[in-house]
GROMACS .gro file of C-alpha atoms in nm:
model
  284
    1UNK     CA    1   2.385  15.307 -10.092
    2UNK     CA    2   2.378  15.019 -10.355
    3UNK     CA    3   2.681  14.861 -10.470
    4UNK     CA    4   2.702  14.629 -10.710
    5UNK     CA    5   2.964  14.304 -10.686
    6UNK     CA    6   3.106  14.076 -10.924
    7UNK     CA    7   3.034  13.702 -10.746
    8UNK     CA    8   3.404  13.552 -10.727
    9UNK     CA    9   3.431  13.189 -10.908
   10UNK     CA   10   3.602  12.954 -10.701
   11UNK     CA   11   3.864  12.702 -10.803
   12UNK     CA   12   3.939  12.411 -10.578
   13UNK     CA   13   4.256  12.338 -10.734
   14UNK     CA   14   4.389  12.704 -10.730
   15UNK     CA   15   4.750  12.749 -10.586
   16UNK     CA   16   4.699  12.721 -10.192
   17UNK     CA   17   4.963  12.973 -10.104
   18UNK     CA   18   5.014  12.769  -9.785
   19UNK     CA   19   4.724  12.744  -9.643
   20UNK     CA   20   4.430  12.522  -9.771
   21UNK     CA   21   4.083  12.493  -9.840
   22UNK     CA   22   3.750  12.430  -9.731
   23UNK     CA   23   3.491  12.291  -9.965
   24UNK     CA   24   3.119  12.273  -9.835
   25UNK     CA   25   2.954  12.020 -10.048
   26UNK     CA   26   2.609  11.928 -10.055
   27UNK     CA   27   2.593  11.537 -10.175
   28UNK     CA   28   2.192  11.587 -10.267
   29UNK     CA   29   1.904  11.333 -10.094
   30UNK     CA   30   2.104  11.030 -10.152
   31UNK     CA   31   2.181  10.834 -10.482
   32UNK     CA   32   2.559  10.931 -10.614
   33UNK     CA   33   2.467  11.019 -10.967
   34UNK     CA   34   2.241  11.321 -10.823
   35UNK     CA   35   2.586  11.498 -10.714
   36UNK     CA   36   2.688  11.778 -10.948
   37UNK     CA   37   3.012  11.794 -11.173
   38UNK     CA   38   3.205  12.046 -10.961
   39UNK     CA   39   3.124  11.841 -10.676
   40UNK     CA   40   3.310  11.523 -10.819
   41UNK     CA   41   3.528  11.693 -10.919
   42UNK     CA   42   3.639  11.827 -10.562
   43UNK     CA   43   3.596  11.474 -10.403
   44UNK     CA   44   3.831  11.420 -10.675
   45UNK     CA   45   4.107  11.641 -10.529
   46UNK     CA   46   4.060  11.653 -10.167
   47UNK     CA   47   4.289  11.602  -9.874
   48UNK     CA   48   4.062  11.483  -9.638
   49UNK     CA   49   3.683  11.446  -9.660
   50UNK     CA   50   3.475  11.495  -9.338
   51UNK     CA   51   3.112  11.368  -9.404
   52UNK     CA   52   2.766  11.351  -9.239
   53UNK     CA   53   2.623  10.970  -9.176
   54UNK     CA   54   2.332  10.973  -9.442
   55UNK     CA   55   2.608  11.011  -9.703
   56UNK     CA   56   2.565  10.744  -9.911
   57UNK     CA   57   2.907  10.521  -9.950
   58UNK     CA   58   2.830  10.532 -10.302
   59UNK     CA   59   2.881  10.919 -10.296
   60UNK     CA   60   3.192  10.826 -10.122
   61UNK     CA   61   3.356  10.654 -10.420
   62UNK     CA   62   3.416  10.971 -10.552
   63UNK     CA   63   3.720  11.074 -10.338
   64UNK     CA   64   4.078  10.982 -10.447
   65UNK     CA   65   4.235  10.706 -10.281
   66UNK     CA   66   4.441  10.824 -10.018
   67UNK     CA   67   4.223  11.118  -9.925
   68UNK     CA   68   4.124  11.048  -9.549
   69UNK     CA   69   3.804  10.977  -9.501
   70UNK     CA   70   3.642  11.077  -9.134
   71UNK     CA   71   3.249  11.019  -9.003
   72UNK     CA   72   3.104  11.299  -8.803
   73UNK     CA   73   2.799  11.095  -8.778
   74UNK     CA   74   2.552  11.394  -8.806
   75UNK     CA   75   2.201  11.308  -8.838
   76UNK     CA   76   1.869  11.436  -8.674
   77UNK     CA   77   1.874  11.385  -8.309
   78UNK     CA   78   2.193  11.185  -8.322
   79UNK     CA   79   2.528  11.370  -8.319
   80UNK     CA   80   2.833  11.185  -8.328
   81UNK     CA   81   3.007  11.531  -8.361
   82UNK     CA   82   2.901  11.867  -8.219
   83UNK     CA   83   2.902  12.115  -8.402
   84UNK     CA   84   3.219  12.312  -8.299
   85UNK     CA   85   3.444  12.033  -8.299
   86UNK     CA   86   3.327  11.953  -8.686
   87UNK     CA   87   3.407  12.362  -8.663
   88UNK     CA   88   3.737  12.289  -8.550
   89UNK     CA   89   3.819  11.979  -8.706
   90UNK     CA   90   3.801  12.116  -9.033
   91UNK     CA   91   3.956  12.472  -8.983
   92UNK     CA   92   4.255  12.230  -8.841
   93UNK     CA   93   4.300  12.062  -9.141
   94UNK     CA   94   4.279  12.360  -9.318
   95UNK     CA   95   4.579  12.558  -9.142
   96UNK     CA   96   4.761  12.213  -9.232
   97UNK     CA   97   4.763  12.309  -9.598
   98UNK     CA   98   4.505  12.005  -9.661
   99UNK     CA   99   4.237  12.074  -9.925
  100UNK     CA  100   3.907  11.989  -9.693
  101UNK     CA  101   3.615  11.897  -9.784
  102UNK     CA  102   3.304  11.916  -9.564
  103UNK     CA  103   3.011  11.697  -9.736
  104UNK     CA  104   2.657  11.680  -9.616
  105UNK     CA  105   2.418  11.557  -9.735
  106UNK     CA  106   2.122  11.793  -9.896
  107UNK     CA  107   2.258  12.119  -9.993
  108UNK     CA  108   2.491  12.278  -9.771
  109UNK     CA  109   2.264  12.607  -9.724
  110UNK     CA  110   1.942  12.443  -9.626
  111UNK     CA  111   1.909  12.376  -9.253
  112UNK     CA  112   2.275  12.218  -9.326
  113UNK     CA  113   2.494  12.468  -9.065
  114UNK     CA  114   2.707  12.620  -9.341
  115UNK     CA  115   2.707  12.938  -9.182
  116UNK     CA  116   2.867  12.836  -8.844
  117UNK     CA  117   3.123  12.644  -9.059
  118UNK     CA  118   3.193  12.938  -9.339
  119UNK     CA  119   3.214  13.218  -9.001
  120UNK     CA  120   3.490  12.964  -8.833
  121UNK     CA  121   3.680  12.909  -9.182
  122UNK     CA  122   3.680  13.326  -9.235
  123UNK     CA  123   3.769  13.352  -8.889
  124UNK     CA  124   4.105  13.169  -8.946
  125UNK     CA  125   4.140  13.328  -9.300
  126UNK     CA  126   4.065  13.054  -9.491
  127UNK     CA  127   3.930  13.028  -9.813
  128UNK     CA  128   3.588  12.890  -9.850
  129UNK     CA  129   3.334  12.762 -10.141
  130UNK     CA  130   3.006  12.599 -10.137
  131UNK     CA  131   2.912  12.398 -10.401
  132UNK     CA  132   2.507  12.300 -10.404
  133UNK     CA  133   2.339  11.992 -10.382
  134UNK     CA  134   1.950  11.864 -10.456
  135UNK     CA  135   1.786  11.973 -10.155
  136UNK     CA  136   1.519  11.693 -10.060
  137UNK     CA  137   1.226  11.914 -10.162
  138UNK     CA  138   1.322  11.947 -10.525
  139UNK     CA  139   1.465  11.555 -10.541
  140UNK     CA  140   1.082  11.455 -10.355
  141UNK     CA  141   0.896  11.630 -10.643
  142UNK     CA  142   1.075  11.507 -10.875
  143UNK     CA  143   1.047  11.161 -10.793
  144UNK     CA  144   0.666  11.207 -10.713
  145UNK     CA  145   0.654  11.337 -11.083
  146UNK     CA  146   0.468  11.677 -10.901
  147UNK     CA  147   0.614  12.017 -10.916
  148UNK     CA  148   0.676  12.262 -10.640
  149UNK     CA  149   0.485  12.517 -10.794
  150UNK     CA  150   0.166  12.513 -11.055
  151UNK     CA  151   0.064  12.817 -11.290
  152UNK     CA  152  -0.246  12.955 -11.105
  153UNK     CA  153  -0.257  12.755 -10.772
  154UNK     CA  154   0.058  12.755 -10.609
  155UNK     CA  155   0.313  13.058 -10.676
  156UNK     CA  156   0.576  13.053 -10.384
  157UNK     CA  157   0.800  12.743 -10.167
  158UNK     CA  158   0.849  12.769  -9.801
  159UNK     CA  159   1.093  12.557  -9.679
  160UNK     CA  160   1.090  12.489  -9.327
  161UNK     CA  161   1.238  12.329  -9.010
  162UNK     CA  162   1.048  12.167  -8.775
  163UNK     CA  163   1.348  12.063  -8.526
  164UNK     CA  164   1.355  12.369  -8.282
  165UNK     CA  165   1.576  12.428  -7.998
  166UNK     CA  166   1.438  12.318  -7.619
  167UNK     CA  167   1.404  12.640  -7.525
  168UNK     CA  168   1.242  12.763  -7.864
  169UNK     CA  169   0.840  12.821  -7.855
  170UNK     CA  170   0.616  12.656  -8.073
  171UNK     CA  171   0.665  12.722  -8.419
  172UNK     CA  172   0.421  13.020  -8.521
  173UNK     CA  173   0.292  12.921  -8.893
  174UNK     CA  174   0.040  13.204  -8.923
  175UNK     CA  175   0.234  13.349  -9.161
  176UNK     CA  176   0.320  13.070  -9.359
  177UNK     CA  177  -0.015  12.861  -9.435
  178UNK     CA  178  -0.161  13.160  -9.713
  179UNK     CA  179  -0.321  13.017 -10.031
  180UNK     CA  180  -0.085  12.986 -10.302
  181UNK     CA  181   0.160  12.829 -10.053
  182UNK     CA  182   0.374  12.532 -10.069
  183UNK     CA  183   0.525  12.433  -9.745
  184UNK     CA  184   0.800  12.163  -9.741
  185UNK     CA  185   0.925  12.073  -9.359
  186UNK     CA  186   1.280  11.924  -9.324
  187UNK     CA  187   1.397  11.760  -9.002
  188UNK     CA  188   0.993  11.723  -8.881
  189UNK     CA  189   0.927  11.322  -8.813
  190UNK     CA  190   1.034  11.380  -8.478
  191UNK     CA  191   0.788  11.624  -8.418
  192UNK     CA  192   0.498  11.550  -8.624
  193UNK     CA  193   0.240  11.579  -8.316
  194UNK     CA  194   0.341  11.934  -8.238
  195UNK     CA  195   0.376  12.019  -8.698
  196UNK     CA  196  -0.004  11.930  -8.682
  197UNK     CA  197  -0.125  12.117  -8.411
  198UNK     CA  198   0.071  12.407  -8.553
  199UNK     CA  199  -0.094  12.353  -8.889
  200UNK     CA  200  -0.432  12.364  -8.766
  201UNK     CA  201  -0.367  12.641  -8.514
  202UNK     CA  202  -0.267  12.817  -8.845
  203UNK     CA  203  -0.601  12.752  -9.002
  204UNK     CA  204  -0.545  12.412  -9.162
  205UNK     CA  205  -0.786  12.121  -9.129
  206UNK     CA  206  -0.746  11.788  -9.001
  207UNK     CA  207  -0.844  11.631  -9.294
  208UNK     CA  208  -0.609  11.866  -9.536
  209UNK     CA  209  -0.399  11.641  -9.754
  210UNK     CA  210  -0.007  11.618  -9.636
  211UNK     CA  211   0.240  11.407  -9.814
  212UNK     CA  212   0.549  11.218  -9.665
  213UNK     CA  213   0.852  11.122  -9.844
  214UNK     CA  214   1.104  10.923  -9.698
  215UNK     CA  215   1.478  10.763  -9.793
  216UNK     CA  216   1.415  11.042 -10.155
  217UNK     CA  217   1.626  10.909 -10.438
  218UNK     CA  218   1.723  10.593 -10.263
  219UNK     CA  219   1.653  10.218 -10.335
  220UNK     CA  220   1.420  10.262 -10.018
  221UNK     CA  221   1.199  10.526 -10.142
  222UNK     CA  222   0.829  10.595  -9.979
  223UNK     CA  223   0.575  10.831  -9.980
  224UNK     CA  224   0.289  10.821  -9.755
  225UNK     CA  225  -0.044  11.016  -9.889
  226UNK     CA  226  -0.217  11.103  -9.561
  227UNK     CA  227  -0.380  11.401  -9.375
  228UNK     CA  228  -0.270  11.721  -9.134
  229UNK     CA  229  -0.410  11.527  -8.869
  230UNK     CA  230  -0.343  11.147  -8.887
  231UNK     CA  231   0.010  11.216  -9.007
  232UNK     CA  232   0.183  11.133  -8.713
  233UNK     CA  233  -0.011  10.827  -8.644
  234UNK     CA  234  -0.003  10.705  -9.012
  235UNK     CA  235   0.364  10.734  -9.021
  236UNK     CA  236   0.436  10.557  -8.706
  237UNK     CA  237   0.255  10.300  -8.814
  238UNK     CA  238   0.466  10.283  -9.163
  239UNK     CA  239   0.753  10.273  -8.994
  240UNK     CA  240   0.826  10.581  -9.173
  241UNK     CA  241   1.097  10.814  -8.991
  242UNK     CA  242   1.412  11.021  -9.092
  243UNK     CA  243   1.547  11.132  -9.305
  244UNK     CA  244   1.191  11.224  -9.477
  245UNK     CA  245   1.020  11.588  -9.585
  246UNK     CA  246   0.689  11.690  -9.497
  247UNK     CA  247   0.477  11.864  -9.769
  248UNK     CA  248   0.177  12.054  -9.757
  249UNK     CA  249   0.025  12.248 -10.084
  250UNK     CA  250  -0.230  12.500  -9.976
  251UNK     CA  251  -0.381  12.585 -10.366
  252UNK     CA  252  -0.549  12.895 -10.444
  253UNK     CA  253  -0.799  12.726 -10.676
  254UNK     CA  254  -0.938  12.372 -10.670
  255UNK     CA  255  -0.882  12.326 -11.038
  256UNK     CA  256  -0.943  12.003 -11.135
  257UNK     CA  257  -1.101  11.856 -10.767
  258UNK     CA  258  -0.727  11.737 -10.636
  259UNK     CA  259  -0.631  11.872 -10.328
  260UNK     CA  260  -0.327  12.076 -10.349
  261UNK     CA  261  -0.084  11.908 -10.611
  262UNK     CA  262  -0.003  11.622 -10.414
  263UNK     CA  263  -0.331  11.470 -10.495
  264UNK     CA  264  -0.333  11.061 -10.652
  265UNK     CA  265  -0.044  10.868 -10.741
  266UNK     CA  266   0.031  10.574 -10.882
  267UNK     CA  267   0.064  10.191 -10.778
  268UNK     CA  268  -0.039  10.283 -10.391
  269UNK     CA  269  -0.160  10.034 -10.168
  270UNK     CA  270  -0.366  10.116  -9.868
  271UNK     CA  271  -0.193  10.149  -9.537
  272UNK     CA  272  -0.437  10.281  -9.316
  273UNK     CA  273  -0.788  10.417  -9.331
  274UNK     CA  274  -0.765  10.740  -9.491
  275UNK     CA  275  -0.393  10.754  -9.602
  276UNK     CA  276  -0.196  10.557  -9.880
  277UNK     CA  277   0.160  10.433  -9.910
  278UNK     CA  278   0.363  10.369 -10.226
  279UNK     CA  279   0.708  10.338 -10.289
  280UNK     CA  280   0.844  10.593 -10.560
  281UNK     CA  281   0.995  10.538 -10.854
  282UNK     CA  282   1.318  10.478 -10.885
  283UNK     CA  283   1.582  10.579 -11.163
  284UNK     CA  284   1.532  10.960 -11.165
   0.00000   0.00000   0.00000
């Protein structure tokens, strides 16, 4: 039976009634003036601020003085933290009457963990929001000056993870790599071997154009123009490693002769044979 819902508006500053509240924030790819209104707004009122390492200190200057500031050190590969003690860390303050704040970087509900954090908040009965952030995908096109999506050639986004579990198969991307397609991996420089052999098992060439951004919206910014299959050796040899998205446009038509949309750029200089590295423009 369908039911239709009125979406509640949260207010961080509401009356607490004794308990607190937890904020999920998502602090976007980097530079501070990508975070939203609401979001600086919250920093503004917090308690205590837990964040994620690639947080920018910038971002940071955003919380009142005297909120407490704490490091969970969260990055790929690395965690200071695990997960359940950030879980329980934050549900703590919470159940002290603190107004928490829980800020990662990205947006909170891509490949950011929100759910374990909202199902431990509810658990305890406390009052959660999430308040977006510029997911790298979106903050990488922008700053290549390429959309997502093109009229004609590419009419859907698949965002992916290529960080599995140990125990997880090989990804399966059958399913994904259809014409019309463009796929955006998060989390993938660790695994960019195994992302290419996927690829081609899928039906992709070795020679089909991939694009690498790195460091998005920082004063560190690169992109690396390369293929499916030298990828992983073209980036090693940039030095190019997290935090950076993966993106592959699989175009229904040729068009104009570019492959995909992430065809030329501008100011590149050649890094390798076959693949191109330029720094992106900064001041989005």
């Amino acid at each position: 039976m369908s039911r239709i819902a009125h979406l509640p508006r949260p207010h961080f500053d509401a009356a607490r009634r004794g308990r607190g509240r937890i904020s999920l924030i998502g602090a976007g790819p980097g530079a501070a003036d990508l975070l939203t209104l609401r979001a600086v707004r919250c920093l503004g009122l917090a308690d205590v601020v837990f964040y994620d390492r690639l947080v920018e200190p910038e971002v940071l200057t955003h919380v009142r003085s005297g909120a407490t500031r704490i490091c969970v050190g969260k990055e790929v590969g690395a965690h200071a933290w695990p997960q359940p003690r950030i879980d329980r860390a934050i549900v703590a303050a919470a159940l002290e009457g603190r107004r928490v704040v829980r800020l990662k970087s990205g947006d909170p509900s891509i490949f950011g963990r929100a759910a374990e954090e909202i199902a431990a908040a509810r658990a305890q009965g406390i009052e959660v929001e999430v308040i977006p952030g510029i997911t790298a995908a979106s903050a990488a096109a922008a700053e290549l000056c390429r959309p997502l999506t093109e009229r004609g050639r590419i009419d859907r986004v698949v965002l992916a993870t290529a960080t599995c579990r140990t125990d997880d198969a090989p990804p399966d991307l059958g399913g994904l790599v259809r014409p019309g397609a463009m796929l955006v991996f998060y989390m993938a420089m660790h695994r960019l071997g195994a992302l290419s052999e996927a690829l081609a098992a899928a039906g992709l060439g070795s020679d089909h154009p991939a694009t690498i951004c790195a460091e998005v919206s920082r004063p560190q910014a690169r992109s690396l123009t390369t293929t499916v299959g030298r990828m992983a050796g073209d980036c090693a040899a940039a030095g190019i490693t997290n935090p950076a998205v993966v993106m592959v446009a699989v175009a229904k038509a040729p068009g104009d002769g570019t492959p995909g949309l992430l065809g030329q750029g501008r100011g590149r200089t050649s890094t390798a044979a076959g693949s191109q590295h330029d720094p992106l423009p900064s001041g989005v």
